[in-house]
Coordinates of N, CA, C and O in Angstrom, one line a residue:
X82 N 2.9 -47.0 -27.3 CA 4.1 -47.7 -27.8 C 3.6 -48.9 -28.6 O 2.7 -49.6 -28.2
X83 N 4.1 -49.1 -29.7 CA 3.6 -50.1 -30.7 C 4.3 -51.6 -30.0 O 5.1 -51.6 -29.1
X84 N 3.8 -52.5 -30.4 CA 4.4 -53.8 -30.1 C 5.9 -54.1 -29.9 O 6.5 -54.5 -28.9
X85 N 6.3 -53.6 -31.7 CA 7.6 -54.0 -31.9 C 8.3 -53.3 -30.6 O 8.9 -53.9 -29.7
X86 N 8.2 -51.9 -30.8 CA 9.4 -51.3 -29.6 C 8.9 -51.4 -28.6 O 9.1 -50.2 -28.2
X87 N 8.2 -52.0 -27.7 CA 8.0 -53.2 -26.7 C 8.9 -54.1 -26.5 O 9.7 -54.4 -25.6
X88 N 8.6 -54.6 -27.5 CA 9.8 -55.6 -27.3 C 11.2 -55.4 -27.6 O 12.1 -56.1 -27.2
X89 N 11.1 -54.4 -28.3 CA 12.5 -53.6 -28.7 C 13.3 -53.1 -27.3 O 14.6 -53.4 -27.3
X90 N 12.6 -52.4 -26.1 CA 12.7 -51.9 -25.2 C 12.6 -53.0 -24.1 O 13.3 -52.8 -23.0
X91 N 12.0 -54.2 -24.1 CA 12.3 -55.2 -23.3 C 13.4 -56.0 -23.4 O 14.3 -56.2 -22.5
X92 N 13.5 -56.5 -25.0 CA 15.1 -57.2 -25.2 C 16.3 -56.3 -24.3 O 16.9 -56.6 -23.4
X93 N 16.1 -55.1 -25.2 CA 17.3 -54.4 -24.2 C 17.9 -54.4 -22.6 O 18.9 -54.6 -22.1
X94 N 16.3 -53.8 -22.3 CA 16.5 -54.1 -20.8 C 17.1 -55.5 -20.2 O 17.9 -55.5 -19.2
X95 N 16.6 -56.6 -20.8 CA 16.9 -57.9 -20.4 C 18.6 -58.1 -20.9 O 19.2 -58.7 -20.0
X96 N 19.3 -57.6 -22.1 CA 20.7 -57.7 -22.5 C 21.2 -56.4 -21.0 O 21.8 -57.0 -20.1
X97 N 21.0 -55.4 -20.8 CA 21.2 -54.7 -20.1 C 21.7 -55.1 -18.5 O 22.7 -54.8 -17.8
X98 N 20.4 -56.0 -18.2 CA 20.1 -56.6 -16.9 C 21.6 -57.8 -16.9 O 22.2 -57.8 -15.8
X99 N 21.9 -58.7 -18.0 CA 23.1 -59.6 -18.0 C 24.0 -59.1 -18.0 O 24.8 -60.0 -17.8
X100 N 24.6 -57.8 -18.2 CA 25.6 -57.1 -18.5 C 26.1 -56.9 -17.1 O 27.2 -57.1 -16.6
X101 N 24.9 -56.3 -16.5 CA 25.3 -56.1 -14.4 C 25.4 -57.5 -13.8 O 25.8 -57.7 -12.7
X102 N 25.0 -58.5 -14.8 CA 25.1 -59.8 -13.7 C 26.4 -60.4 -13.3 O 27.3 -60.2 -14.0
X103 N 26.6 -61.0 -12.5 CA 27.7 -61.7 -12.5 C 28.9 -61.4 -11.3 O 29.1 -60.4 -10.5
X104 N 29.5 -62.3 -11.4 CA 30.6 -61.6 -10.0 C 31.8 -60.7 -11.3 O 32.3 -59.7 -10.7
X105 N 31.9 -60.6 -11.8 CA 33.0 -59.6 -12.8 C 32.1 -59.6 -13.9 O 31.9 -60.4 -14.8
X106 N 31.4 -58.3 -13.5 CA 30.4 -57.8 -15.0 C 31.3 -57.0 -15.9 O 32.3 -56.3 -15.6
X107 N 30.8 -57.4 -17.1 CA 31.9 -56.2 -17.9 C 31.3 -54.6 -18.1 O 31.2 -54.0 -19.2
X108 N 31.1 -54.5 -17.3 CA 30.8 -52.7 -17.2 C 31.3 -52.1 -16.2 O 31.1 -50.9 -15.8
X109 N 32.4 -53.4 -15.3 CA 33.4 -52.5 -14.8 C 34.5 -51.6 -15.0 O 35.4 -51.1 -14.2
X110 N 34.2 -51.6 -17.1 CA 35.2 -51.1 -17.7 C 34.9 -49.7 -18.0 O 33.9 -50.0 -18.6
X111 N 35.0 -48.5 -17.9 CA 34.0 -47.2 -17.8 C 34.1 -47.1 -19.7 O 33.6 -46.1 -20.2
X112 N 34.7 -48.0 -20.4 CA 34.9 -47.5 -21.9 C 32.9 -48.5 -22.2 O 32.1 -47.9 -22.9
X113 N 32.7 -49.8 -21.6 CA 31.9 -50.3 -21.7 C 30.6 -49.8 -20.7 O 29.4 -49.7 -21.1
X114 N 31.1 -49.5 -19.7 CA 30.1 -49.2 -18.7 C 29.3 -48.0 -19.6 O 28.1 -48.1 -19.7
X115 N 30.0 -46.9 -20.2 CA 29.2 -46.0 -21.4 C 28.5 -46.6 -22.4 O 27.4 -46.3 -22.9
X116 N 29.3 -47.7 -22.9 CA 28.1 -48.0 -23.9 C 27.3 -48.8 -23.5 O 26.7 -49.4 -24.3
X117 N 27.1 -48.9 -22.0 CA 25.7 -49.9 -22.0 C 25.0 -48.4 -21.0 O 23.8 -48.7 -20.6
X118 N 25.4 -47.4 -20.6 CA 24.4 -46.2 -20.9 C 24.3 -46.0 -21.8 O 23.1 -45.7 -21.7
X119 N 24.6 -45.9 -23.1 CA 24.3 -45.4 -24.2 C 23.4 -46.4 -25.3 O 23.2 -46.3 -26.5
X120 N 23.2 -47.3 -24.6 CA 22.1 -48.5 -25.1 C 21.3 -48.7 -24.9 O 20.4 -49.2 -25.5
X121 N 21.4 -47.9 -23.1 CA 20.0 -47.8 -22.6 C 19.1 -46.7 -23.3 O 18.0 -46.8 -23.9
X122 N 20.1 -45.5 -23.0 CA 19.4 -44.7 -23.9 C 18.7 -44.9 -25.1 O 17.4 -44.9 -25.1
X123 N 19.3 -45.0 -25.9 CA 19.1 -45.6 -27.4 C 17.9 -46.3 -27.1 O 16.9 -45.9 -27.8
X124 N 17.6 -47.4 -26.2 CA 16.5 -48.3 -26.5 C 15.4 -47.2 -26.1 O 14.5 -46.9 -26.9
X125 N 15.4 -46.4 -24.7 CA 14.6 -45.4 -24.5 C 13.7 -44.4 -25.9 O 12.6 -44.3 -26.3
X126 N 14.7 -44.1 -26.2 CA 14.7 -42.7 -27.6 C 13.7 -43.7 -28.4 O 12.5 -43.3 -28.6
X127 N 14.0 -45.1 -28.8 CA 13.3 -45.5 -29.8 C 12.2 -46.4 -29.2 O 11.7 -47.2 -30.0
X128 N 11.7 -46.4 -28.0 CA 11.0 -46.9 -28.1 C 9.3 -45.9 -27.6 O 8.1 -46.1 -27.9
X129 N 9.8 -44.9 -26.8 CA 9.5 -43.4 -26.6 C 9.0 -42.5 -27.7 O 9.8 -42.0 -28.4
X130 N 7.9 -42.3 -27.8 CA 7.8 -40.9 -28.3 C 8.5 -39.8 -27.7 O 8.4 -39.8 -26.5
X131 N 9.2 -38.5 -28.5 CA 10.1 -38.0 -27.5 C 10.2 -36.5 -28.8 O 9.8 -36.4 -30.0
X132 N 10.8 -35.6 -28.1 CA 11.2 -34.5 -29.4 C 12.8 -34.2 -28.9 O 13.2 -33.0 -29.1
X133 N 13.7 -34.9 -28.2 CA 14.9 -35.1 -28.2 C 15.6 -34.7 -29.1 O 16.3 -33.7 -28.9
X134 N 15.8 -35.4 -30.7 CA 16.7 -35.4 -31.9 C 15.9 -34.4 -32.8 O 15.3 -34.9 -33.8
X135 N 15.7 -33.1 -32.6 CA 15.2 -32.1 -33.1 C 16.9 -31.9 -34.3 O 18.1 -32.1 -34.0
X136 N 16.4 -31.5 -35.1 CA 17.9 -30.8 -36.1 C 18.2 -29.3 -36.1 O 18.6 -28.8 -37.1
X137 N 18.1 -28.4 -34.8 CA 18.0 -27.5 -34.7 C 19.8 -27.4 -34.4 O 20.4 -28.3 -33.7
X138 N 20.4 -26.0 -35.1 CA 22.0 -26.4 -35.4 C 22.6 -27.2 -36.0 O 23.9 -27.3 -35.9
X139 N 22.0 -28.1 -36.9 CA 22.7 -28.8 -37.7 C 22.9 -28.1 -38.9 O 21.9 -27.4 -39.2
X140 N 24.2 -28.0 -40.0 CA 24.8 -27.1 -41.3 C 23.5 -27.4 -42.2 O 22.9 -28.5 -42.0
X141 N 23.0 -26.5 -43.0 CA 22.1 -27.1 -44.1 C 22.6 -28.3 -45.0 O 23.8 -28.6 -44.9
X142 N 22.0 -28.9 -45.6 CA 22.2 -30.2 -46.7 C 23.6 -29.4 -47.5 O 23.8 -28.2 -47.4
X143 N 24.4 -30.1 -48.2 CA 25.1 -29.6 -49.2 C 26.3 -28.6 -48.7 O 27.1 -28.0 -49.5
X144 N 26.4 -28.4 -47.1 CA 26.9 -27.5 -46.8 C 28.0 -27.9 -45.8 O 28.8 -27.2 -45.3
X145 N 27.9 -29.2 -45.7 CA 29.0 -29.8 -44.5 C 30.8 -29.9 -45.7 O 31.1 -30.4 -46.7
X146 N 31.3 -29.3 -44.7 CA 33.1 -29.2 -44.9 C 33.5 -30.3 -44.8 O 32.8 -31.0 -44.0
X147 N 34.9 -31.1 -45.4 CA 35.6 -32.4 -45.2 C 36.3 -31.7 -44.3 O 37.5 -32.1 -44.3
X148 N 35.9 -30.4 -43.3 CA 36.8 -30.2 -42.2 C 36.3 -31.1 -40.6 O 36.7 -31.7 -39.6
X149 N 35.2 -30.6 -41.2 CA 34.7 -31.1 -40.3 C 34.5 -32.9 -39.9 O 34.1 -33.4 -38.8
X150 N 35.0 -33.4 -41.0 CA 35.0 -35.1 -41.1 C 36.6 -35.3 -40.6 O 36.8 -36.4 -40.1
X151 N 37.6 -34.3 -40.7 CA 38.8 -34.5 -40.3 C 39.0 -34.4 -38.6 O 39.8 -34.9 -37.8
X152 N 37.8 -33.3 -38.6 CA 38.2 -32.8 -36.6 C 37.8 -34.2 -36.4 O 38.7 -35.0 -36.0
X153 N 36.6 -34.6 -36.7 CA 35.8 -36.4 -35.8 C 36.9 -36.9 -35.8 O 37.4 -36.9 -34.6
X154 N 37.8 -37.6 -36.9 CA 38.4 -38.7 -37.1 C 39.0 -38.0 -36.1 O 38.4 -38.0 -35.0
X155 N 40.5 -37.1 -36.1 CA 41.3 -36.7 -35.4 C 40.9 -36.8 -33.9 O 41.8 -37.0 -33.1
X156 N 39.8 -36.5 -33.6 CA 39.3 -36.5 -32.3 C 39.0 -38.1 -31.7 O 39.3 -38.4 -30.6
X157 N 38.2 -39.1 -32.8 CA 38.2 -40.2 -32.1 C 39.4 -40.7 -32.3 O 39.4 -41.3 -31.2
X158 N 40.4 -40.9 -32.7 CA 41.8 -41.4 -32.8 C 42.1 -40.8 -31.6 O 42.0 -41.6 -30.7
X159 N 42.4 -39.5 -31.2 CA 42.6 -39.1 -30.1 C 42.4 -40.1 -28.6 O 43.2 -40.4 -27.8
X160 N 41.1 -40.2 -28.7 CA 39.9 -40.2 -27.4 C 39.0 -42.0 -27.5 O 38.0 -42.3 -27.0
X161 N 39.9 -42.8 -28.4 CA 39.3 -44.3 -28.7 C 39.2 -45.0 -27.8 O 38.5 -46.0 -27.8
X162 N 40.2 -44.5 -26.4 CA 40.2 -45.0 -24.9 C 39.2 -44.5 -24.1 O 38.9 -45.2 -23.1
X163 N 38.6 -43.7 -24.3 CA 37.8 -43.1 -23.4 C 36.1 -43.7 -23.7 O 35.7 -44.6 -24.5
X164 N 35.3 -42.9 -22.7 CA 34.4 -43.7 -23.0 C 33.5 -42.5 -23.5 O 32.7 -41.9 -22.9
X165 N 33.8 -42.4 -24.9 CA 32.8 -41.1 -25.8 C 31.4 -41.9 -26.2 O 31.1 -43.0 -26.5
X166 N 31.0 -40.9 -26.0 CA 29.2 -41.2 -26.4 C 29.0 -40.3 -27.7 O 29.9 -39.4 -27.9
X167 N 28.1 -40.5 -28.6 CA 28.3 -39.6 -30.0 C 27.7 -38.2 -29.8 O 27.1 -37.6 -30.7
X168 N 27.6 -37.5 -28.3 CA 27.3 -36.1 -27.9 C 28.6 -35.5 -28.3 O 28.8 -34.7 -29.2
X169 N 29.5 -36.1 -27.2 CA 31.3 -35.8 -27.2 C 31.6 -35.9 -29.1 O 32.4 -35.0 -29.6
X170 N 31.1 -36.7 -30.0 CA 31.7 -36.8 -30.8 C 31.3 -35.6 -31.8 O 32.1 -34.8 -32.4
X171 N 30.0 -35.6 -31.9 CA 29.1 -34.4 -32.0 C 29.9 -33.0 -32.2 O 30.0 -32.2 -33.1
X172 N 30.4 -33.2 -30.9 CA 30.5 -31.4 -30.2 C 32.1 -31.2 -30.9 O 32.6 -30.2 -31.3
X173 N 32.9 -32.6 -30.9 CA 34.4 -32.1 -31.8 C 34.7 -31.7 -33.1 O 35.6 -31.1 -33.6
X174 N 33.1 -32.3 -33.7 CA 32.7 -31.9 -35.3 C 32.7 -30.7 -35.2 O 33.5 -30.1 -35.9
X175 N 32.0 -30.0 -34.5 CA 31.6 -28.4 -34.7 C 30.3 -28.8 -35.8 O 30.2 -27.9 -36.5
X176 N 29.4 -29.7 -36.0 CA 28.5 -29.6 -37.1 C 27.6 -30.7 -36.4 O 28.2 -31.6 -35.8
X177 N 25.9 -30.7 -36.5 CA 24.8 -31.4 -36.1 C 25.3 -32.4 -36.4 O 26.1 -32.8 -37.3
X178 N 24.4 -33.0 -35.3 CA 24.4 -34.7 -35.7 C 24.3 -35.3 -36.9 O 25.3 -35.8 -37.4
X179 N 22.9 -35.2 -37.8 CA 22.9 -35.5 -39.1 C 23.4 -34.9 -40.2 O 23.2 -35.2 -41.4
X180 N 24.3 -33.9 -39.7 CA 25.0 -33.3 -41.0 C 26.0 -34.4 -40.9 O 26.2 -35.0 -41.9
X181 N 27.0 -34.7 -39.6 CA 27.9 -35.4 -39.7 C 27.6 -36.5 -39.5 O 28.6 -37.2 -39.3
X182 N 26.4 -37.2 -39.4 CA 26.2 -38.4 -40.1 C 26.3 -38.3 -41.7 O 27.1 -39.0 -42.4
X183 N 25.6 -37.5 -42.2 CA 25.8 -37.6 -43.5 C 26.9 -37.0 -44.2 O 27.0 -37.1 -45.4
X184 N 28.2 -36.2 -43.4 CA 29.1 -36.0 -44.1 C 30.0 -37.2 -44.1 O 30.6 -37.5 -45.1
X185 N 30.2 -37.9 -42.6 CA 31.1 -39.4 -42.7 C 30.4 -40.4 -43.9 O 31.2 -41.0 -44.7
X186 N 29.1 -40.5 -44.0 CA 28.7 -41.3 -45.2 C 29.2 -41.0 -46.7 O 29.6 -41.8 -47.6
X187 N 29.1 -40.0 -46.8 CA 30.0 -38.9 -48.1 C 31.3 -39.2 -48.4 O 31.9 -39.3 -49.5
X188 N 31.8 -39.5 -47.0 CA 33.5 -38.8 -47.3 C 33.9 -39.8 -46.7 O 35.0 -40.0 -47.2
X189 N 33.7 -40.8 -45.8 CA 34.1 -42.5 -45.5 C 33.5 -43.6 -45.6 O 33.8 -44.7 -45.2
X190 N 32.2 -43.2 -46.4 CA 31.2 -44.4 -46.4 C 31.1 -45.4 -45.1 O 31.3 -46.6 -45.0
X191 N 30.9 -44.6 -44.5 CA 30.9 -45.4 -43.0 C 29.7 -44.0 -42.0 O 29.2 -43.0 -42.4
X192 N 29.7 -45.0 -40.5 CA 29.6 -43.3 -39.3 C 30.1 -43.0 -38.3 O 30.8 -44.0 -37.9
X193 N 30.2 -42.3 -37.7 CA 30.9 -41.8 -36.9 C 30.9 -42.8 -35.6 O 31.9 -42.8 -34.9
X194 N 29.9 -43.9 -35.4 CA 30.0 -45.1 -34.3 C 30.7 -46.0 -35.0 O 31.7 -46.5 -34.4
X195 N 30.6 -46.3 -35.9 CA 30.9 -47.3 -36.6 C 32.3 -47.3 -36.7 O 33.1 -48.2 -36.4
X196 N 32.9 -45.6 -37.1 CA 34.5 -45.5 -37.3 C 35.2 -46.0 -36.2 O 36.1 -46.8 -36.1
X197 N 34.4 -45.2 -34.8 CA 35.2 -45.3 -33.5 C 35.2 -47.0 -33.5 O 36.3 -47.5 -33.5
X198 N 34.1 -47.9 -33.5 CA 34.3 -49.3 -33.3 C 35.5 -50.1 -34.3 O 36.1 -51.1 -34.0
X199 N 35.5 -49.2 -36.0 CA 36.5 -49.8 -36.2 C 37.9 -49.3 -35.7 O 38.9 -49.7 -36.4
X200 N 38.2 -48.4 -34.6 CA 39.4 -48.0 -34.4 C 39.9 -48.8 -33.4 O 41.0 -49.2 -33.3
X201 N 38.5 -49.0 -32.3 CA 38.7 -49.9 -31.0 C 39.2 -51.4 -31.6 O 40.1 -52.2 -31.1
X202 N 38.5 -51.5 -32.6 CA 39.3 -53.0 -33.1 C 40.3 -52.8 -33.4 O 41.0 -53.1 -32.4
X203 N 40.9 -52.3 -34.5 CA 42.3 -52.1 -34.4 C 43.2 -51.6 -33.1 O 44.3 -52.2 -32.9
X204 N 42.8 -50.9 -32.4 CA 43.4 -50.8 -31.3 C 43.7 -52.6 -30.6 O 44.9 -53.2 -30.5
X205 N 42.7 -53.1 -30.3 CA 42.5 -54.5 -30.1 C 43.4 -55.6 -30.3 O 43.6 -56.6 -29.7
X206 N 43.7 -54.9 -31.7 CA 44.6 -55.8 -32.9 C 45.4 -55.6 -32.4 O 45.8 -56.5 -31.8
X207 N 46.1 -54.5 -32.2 CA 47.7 -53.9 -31.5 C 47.7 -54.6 -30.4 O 48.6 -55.3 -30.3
X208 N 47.0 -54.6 -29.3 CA 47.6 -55.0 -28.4 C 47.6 -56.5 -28.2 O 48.3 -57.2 -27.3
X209 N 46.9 -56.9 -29.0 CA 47.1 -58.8 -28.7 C 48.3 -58.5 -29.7 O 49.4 -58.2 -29.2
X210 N 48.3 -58.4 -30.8 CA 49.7 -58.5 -31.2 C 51.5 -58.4 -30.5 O 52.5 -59.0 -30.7
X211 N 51.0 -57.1 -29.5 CA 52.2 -56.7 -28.9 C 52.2 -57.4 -27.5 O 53.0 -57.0 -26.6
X212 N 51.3 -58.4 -27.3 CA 50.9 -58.9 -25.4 C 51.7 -60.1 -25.8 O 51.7 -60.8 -26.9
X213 N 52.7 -60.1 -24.3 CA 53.6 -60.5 -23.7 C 52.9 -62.3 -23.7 O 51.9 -62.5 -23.0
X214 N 53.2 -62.9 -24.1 CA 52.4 -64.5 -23.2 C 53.1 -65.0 -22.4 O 53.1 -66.2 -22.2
X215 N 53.8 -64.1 -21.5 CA 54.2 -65.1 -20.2 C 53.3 -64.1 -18.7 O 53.1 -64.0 -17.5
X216 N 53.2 -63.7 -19.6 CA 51.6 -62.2 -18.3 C 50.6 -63.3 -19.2 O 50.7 -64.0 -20.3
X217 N 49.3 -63.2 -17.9 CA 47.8 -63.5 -18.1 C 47.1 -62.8 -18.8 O 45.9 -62.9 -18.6
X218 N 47.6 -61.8 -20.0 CA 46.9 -61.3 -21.0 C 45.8 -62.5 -21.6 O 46.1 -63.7 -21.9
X219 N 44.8 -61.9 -21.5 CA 43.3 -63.1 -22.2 C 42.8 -61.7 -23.2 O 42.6 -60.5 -22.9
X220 N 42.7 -62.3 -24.2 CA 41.2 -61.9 -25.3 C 39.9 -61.0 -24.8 O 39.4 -59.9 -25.1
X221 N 39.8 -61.6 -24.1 CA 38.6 -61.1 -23.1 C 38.3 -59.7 -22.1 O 37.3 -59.1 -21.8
X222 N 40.2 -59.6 -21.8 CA 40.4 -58.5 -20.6 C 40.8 -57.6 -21.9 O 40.0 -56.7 -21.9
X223 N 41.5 -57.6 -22.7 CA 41.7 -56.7 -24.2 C 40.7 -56.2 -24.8 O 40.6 -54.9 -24.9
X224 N 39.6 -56.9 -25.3 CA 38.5 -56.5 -25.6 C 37.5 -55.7 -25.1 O 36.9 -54.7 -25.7
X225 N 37.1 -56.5 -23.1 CA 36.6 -55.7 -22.5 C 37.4 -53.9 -22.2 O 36.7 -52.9 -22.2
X226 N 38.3 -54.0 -22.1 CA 39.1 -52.6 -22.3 C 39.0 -52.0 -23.3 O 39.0 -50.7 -23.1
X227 N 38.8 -52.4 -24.3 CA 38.3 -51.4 -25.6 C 36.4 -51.4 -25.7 O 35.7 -50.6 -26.4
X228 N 36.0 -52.2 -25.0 CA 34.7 -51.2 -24.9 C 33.6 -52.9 -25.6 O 32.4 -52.7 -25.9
X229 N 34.1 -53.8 -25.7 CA 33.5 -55.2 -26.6 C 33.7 -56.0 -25.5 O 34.8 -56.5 -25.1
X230 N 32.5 -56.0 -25.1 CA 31.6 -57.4 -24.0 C 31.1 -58.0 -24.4 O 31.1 -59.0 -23.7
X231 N 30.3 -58.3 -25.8 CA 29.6 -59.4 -26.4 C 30.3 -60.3 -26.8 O 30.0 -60.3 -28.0
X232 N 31.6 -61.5 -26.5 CA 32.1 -61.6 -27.3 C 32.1 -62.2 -28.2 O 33.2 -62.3 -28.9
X233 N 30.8 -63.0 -28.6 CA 30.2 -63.9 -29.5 C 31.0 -62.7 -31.1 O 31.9 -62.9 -31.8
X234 N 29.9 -61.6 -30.9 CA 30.2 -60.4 -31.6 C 31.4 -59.7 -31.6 O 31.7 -59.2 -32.6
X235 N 32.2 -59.5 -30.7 CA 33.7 -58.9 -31.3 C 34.1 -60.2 -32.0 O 34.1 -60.3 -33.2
X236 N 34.3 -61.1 -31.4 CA 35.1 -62.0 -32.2 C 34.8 -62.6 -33.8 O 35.6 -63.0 -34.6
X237 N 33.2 -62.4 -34.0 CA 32.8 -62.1 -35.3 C 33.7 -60.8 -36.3 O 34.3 -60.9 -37.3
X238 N 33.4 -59.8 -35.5 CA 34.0 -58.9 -36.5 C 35.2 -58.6 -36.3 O 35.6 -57.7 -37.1
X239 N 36.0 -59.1 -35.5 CA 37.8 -59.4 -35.5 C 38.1 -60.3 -36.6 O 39.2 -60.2 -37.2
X240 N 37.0 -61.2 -36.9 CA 37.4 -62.6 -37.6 C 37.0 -61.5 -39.1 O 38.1 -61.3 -39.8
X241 N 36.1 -61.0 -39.6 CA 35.7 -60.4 -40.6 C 36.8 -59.6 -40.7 O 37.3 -59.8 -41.8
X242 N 37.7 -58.4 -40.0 CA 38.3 -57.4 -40.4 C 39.8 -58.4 -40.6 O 40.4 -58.3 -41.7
X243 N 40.3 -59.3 -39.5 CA 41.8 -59.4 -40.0 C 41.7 -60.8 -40.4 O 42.8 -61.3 -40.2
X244 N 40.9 -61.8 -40.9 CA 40.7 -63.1 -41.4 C 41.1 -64.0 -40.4 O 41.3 -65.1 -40.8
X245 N 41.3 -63.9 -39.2 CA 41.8 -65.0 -38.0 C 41.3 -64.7 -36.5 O 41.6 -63.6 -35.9
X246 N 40.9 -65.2 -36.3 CA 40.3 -65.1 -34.4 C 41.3 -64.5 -33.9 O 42.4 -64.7 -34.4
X247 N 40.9 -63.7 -32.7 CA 41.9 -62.6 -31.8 C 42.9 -63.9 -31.3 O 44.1 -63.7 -31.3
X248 N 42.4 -65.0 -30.9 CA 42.9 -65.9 -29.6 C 44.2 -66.5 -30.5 O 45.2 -66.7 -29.8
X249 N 44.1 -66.7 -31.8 CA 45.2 -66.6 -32.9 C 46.3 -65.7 -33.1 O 47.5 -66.1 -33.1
X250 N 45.6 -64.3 -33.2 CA 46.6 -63.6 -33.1 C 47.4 -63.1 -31.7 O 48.5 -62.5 -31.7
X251 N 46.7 -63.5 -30.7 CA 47.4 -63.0 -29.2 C 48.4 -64.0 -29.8 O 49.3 -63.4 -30.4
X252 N 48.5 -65.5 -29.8 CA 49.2 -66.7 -29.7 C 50.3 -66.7 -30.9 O 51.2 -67.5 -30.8
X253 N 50.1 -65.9 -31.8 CA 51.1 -65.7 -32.6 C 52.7 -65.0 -32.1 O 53.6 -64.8 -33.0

């Protein structure tokens, strides 16, 4: 293991380790509790030598369908509550991982994590918009529900997508 992903694989663990701490950790959300398996993993995969992400089944280059960019979206729109890992997302494409990485870059200039996180935000958006303020609705219990525990970082990219902090828009 080289240095970097040493430390690559220790940061994590250490972000990992704060995520369980606490008397209300936020991984008692199973939308979050997945992505902090799926973080673990991730730091694993890259810090590991491994033959895991073989491209065996994936469409040749040049050959992925905008149908298949339609099942994803349609499917994470569906399933933005749940706690999908990009296996589940994978498997609704009907098409390899890196073909549908590279067909969402094609055809949304984006990826397939990236879409679902911008859907959870928007979802996010909706419900502080539509939350009652005489209920204990908080920023925090909204966010953790859609799958965003860091909230240094959601609130960065809430502030980037709709120009105003969530705690703004709940209060509106």
């Amino acid at each position: 293991m080289s240095a970097a992903a040493a430390r690559y694989c220790r940061n994590s663990v250490g972000y990992l380790h704060s995520l369980f701490a606490g008397d209300a950790p936020p991984v008692a959300e199973p939308i979050f509790r997945a992505a902090a398996i799926d973080a673990a993993a991730a730091a694993v995969l890259a810090a590991f030598p491994h033959t895991a992400t073989g491209t065996s089944g994936a469409a040749p280059p040049g050959q992925v369908m905008p149908a298949a960019v339609r099942r994803t979206v349609e499917y994470i729109d569906a399933h933005a509550g749940e706690p999908l890992t990009l296996a589940d997302i994978v498997d609704a494409s009907g098409i390899g991982p890196r073909a549908l990485q590279a067909a969402f870059r094609r055809y949304r200039d984006t990826t397939p994590t990236a879409y679902l996180r911008r859907v959870r935000l928007d979802r996010v958006h909706r419900e502080l918009q539509a939350a009652d303020l005489t209920t204990d609705t908080t920023v925090a219990a909204v966010a953790a529900r859609w799958g965003f525990a860091h909230h240094g970082r959601f609130a960065a990219a809430y502030r980037q997508a709709y120009g105003r902090t969530p705690q703004q828009t709940l209060l509106s």
